[in-house]
Tab-separated table of C-alpha atoms in Angstrom:
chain	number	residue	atom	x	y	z
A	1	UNK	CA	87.914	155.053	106.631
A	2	UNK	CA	84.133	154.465	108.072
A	3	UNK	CA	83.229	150.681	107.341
A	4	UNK	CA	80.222	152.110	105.087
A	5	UNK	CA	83.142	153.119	102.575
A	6	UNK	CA	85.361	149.819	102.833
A	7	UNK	CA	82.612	147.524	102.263
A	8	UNK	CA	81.893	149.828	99.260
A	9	UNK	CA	85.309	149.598	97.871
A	10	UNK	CA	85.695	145.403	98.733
A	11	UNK	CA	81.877	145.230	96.429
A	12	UNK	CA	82.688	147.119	93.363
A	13	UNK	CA	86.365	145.406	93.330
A	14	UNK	CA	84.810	141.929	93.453
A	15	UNK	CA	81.825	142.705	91.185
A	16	UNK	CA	84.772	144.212	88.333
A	17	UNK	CA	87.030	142.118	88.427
A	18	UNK	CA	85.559	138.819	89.395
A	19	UNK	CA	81.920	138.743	89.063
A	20	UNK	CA	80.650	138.060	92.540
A	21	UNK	CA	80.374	140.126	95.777
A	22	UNK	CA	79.856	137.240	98.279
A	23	UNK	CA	81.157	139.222	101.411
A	24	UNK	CA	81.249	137.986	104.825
A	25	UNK	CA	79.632	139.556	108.020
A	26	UNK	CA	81.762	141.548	110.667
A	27	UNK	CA	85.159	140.542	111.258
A	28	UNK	CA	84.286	139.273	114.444
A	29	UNK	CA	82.789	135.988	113.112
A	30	UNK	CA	83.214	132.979	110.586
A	31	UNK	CA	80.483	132.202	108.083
A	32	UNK	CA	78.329	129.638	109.378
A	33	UNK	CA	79.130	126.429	106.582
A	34	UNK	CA	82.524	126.352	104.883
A	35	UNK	CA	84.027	124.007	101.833
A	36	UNK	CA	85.303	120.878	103.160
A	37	UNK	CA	87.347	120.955	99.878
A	38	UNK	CA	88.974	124.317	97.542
A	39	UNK	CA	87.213	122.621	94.829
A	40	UNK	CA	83.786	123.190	95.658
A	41	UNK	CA	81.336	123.579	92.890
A	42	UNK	CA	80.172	126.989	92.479
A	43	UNK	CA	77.161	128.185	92.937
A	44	UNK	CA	74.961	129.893	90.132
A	45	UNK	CA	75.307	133.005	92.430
A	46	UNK	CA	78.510	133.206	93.939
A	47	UNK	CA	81.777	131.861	94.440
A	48	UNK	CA	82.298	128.497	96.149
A	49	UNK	CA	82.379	128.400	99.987
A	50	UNK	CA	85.479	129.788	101.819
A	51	UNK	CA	87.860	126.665	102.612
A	52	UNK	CA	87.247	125.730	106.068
A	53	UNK	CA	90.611	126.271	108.005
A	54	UNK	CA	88.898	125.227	111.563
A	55	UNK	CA	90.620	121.264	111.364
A	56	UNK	CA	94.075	123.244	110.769
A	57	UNK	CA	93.619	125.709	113.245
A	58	UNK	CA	93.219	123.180	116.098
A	59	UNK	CA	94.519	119.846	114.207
A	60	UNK	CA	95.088	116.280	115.766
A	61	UNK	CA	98.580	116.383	114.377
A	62	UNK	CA	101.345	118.975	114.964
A	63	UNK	CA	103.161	120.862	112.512
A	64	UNK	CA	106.908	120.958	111.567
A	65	UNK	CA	107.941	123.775	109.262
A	66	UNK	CA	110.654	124.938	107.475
A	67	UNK	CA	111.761	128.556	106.088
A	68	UNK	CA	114.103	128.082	102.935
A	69	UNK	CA	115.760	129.902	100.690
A	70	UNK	CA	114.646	129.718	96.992
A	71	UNK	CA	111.942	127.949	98.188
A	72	UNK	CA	109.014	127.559	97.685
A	73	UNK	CA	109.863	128.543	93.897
A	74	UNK	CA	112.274	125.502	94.244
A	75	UNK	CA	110.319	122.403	96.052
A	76	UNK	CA	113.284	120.450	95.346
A	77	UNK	CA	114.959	122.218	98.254
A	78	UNK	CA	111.948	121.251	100.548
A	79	UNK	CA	112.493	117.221	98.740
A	80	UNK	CA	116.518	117.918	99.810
A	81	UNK	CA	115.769	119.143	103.449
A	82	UNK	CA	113.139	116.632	103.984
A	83	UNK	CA	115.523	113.758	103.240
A	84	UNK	CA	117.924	115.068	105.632
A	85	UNK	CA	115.466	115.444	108.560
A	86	UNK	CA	113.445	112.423	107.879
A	87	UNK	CA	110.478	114.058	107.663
A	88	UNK	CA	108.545	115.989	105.012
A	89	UNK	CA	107.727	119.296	106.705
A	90	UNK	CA	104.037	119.922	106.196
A	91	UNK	CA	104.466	123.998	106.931
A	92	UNK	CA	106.615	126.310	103.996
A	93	UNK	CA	107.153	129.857	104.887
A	94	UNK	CA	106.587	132.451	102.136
A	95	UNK	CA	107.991	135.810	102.612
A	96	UNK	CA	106.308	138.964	100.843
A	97	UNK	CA	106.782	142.335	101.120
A	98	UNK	CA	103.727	144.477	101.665
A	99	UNK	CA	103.609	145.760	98.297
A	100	UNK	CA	103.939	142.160	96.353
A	101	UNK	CA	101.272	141.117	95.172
A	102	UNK	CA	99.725	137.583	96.526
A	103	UNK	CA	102.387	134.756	95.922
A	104	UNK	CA	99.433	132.529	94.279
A	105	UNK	CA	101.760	130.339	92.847
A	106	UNK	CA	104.041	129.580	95.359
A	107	UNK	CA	100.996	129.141	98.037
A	108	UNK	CA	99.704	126.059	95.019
A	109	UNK	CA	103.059	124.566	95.038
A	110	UNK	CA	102.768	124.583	99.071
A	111	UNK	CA	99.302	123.322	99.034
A	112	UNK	CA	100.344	120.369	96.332
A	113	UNK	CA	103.221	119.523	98.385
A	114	UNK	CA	100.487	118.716	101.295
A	115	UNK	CA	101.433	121.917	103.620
A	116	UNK	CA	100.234	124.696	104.883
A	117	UNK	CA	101.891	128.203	103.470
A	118	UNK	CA	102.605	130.787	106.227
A	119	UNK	CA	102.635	133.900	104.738
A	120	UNK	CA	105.071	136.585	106.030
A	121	UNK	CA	103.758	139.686	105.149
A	122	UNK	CA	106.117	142.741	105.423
A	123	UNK	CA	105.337	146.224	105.257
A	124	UNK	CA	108.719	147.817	104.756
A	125	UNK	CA	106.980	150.844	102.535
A	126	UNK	CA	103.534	151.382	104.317
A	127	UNK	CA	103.263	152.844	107.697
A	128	UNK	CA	101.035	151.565	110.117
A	129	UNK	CA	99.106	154.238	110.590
A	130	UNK	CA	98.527	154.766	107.382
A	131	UNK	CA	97.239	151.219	106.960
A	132	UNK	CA	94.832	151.953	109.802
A	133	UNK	CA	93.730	155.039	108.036
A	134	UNK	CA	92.738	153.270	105.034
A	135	UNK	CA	95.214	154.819	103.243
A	136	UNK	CA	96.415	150.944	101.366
A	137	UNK	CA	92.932	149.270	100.952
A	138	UNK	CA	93.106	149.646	96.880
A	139	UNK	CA	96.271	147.642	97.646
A	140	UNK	CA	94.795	145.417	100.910
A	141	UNK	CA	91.472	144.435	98.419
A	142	UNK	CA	93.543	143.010	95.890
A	143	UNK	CA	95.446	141.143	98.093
A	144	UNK	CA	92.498	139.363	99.744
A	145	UNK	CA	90.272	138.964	97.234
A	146	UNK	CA	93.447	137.267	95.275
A	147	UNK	CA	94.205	134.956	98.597
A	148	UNK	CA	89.534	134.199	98.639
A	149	UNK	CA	89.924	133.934	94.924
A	150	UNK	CA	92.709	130.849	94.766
A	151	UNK	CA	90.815	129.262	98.196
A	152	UNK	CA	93.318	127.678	99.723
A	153	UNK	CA	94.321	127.561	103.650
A	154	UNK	CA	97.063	130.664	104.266
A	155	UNK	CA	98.543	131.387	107.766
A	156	UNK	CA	99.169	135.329	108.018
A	157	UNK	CA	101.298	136.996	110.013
A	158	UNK	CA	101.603	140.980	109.420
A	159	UNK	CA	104.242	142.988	111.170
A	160	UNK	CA	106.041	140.222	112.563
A	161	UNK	CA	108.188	141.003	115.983
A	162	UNK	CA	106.445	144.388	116.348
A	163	UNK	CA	108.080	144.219	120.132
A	164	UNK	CA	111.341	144.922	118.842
A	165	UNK	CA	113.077	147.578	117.792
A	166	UNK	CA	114.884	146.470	114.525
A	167	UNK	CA	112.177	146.731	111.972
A	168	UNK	CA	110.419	149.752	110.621
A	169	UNK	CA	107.004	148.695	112.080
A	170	UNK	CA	108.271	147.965	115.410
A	171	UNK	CA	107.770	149.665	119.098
A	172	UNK	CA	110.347	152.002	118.835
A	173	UNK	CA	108.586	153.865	115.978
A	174	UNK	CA	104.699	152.920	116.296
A	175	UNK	CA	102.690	152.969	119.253
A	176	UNK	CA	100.317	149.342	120.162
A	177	UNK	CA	97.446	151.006	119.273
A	178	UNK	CA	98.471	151.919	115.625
A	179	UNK	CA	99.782	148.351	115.430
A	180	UNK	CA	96.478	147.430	116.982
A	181	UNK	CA	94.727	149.470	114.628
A	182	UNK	CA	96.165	148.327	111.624
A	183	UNK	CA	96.105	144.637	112.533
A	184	UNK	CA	91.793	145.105	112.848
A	185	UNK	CA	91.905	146.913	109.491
A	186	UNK	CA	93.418	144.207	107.606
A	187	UNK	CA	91.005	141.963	109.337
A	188	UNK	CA	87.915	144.039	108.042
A	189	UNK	CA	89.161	143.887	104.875
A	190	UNK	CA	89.713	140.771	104.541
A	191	UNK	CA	86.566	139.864	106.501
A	192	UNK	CA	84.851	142.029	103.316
A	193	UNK	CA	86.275	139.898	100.908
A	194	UNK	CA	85.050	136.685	102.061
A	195	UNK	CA	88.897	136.205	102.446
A	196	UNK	CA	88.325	133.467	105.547
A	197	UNK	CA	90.266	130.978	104.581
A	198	UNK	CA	93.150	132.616	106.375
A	199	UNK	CA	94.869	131.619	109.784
A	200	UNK	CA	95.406	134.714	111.547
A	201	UNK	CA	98.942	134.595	113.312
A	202	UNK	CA	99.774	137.152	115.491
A	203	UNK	CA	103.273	136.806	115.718
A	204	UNK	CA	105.848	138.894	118.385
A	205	UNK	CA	109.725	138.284	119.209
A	206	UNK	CA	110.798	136.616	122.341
A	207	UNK	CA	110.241	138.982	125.048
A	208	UNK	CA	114.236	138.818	126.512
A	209	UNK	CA	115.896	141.153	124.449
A	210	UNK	CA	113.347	144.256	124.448
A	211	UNK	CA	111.675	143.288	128.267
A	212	UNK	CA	110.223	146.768	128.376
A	213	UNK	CA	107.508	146.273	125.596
A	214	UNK	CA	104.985	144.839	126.828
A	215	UNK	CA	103.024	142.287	124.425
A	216	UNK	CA	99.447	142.516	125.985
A	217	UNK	CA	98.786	146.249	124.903
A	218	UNK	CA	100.419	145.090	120.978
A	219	UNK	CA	97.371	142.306	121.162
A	220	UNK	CA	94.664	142.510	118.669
A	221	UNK	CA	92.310	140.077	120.408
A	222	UNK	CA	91.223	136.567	120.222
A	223	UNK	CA	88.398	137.855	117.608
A	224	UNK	CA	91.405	138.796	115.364
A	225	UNK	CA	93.748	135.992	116.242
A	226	UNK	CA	93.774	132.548	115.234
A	227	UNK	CA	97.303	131.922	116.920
A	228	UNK	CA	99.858	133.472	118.817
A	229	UNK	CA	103.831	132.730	116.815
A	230	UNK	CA	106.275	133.408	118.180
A	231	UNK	CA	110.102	134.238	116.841
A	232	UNK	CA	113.258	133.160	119.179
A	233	UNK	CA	116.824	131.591	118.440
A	234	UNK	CA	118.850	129.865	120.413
A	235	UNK	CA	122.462	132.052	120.366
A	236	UNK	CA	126.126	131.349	122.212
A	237	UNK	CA	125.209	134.814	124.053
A	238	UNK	CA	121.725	134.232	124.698
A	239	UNK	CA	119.367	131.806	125.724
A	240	UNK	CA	119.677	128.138	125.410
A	241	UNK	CA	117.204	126.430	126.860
A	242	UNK	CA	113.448	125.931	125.797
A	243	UNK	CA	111.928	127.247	129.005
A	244	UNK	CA	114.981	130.512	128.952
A	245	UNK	CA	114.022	131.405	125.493
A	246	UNK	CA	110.519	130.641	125.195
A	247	UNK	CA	108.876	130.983	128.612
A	248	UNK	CA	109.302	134.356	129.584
A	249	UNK	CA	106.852	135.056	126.169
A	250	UNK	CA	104.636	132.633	127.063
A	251	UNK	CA	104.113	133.161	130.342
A	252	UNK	CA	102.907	136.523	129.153
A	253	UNK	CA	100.873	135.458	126.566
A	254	UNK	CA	98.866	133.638	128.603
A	255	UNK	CA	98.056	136.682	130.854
A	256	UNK	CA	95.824	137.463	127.628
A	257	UNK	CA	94.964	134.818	125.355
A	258	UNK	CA	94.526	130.833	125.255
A	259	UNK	CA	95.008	131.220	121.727
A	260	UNK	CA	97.174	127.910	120.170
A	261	UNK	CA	101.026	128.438	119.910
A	262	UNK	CA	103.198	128.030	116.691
A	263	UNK	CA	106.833	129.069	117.187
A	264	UNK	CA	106.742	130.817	113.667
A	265	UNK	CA	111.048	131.155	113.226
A	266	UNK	CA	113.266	129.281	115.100
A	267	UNK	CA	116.551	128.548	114.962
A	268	UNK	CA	120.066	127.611	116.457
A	269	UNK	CA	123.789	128.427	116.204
A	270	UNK	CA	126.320	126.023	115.691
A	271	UNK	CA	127.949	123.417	118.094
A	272	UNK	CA	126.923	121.112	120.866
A	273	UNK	CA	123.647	123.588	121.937
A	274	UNK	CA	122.318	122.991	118.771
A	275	UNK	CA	122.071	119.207	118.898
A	276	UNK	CA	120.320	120.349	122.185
A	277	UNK	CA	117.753	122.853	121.023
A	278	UNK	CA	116.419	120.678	118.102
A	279	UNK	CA	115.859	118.033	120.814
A	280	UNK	CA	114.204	120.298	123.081
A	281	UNK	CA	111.972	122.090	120.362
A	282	UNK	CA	110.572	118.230	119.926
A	283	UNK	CA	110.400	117.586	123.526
A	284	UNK	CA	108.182	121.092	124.175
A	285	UNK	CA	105.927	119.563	121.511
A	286	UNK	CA	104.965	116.556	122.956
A	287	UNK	CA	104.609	117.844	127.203
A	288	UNK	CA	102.401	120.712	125.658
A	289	UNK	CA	99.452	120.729	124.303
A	290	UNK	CA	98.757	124.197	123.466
A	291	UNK	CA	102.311	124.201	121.484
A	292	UNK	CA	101.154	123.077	117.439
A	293	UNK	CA	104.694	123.072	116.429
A	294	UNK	CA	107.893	124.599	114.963
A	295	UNK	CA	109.091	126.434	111.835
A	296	UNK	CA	113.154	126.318	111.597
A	297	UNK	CA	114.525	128.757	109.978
A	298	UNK	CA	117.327	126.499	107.563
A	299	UNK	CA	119.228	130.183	106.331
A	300	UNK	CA	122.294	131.908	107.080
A	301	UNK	CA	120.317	135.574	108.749
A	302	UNK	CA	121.611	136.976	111.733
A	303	UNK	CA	123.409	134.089	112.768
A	304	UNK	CA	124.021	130.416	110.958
A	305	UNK	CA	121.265	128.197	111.572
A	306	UNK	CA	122.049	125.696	108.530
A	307	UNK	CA	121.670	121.921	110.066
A	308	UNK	CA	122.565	120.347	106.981
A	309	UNK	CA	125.954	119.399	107.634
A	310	UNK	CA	125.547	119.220	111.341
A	311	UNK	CA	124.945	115.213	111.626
A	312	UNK	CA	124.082	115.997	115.906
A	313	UNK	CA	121.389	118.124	115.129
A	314	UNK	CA	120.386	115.879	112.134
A	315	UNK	CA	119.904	112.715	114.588
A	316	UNK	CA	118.563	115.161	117.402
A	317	UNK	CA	115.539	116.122	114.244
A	318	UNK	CA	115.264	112.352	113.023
A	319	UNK	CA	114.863	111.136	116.629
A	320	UNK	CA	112.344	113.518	117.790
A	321	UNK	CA	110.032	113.552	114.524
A	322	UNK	CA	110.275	109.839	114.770
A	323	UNK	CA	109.049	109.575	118.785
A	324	UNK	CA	105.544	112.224	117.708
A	325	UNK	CA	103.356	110.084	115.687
A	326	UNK	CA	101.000	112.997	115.941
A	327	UNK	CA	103.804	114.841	113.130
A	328	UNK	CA	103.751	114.689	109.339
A	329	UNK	CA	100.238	114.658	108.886
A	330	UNK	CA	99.226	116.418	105.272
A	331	UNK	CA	97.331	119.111	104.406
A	332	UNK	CA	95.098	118.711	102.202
């Protein structure tokens, strides 16, 4: 789809259904002023300006997520974990499917909470080709004009781990560029709508199990890219170190980009390496600079990564939020 024709769609969806067509320029750049504050009086032509993620892209503090289930529909269970840790967690993962329409509600509840939502966005049912193609933008519009229209700070990833093998979008069934492609399309789109108050999170798996796909060529570029995530457990038959699970990715990653780093999904199995990992997560924190923070991922998945009964991992969580006074710090 030429850009002539998207920008055509994004201007007649925006004029119909909400009564302005304030679209950005290329998706390249960021509009030159942006609202301090969501609640920005509107103008008498237009829609307030976008939020102004910049201060949470790069922020003075560091972040410390969590990814829940039932939650965010259930804050209580973000009150629950937080008394456990010690610490309220200031980033709440979201999970949607690529054909759900924008979890307004839940990203409010986030936002009131004082953290940031990361969205992850799932496209189970589209191909990525056909994304690139155009094929979804009645879909992709609504989306992002829904995410400018509530104006509050969303990380995105799309087509998380695309290096591995295990999910329909991955390497084994898409080439880089289509991911590529698709990526840049969503961008444009949202780029149309206005839709800038979105963290762009590019987002792979840990490099060690699928060493053959290469993460440069799957790389959108930094004018797409807000921050690299990254995925990676710590596992009995794995890795279990930071620097074994982590650096091989990053050491690649910075072949390419200087983008920030957010591990998006983390997690450990049980026993004494867990008590070890949460430490070590806390420790990578604070010796790098370019590392924003963690997400754990407190769910049964693949493996058990549940802390709440495991009092060594507990204290190794308490200890380490407590020595960062650079974590905790709201969103607001």
């Amino acid at each position: 789809m030429t850009s002539r024709h998207l920008f055509t769609i994004v201007t007649l969806f925006v004029l119909g259904v909400f009564g302005y067509a304030a679209l950005a320029p290329s998706p390249a750049s960021r509009p030159a002023r942006f609202a301090t504050e969501p609640s920005a009086s509107a103008s008498p032509t237009g829609p307030p300006p976008a939020y102004d993620v910049r201060p949470l892209v790069q922020p003075q503090g560091r972040y410390l997520g969590v990814a829940l289930s039932g939650a965010p529909q259930d804050m209580s269970r973000v009150d629950r974990f937080a008394d456990l840790v010690g610490s309220k967690p200031n980033i709440i993962t979201i999970y949607e499917s690529f054909d759900d329409e924008f979890a307004a509600a839940e990203v409010r509840r986030v936002h009131r909470y004082g953290a940031l939502p990361i969205v992850r966005w799932e496209p189970f049912k589209a191909k990525l080709k056909d994304i690139a193609a155009g094929r979804h933008d009645p879909y992709l519009v609504e989306f992002a004009v829904a995410v400018r229209r509530l104006n509050l700070p969303v990380a995105l990833t799309i087509a998380h781990e695309m290096n591995g093998h295990w999910y329909s979008w991955g390497a084994h069934d898409n080439t880089a560029k289509e991911f590529v492609a698709a990526w840049r399309h969503i961008h444009a789109v949202f780029a149309s709508a206005d839709a800038t108050n979105v963290i762009w999170t590019w987002t792979p798996n840990v490099v060690n199990p699928v060493p053959s796909v290469k993460l440069a060529p799957l790389y959108p570029g930094d004018a797409y890219v807000d921050w690299v995530g990254i995925d990676g457990y710590f596992t009995r038959r794995g890795e279990q170190t930071f620097d074994d699970l982590f650096g091989p990715t990053i050491t690649q990653v910075r072949k390419f980009t200087a983008r920030p780093l957010l591990i998006v999904e983390t997690g450990s199995e049980p026993g004494a390496m867990r008590r070890r990992a949460v430490g070590e997560l806390f420790t990578a924190m604070r010796k790098r600079p370019d590392l924003l923070g963690f997400v754990y991922f407190n769910q049964k998945g693949s493996g058990d990564w549940v802390i709440d009964s495991d009092k060594p991992a507990l204290a190794a969580y308490r200890s380490g939020a407590a020595a960062d006074p650079r974590i905790g710090f709201r969103v607001n």
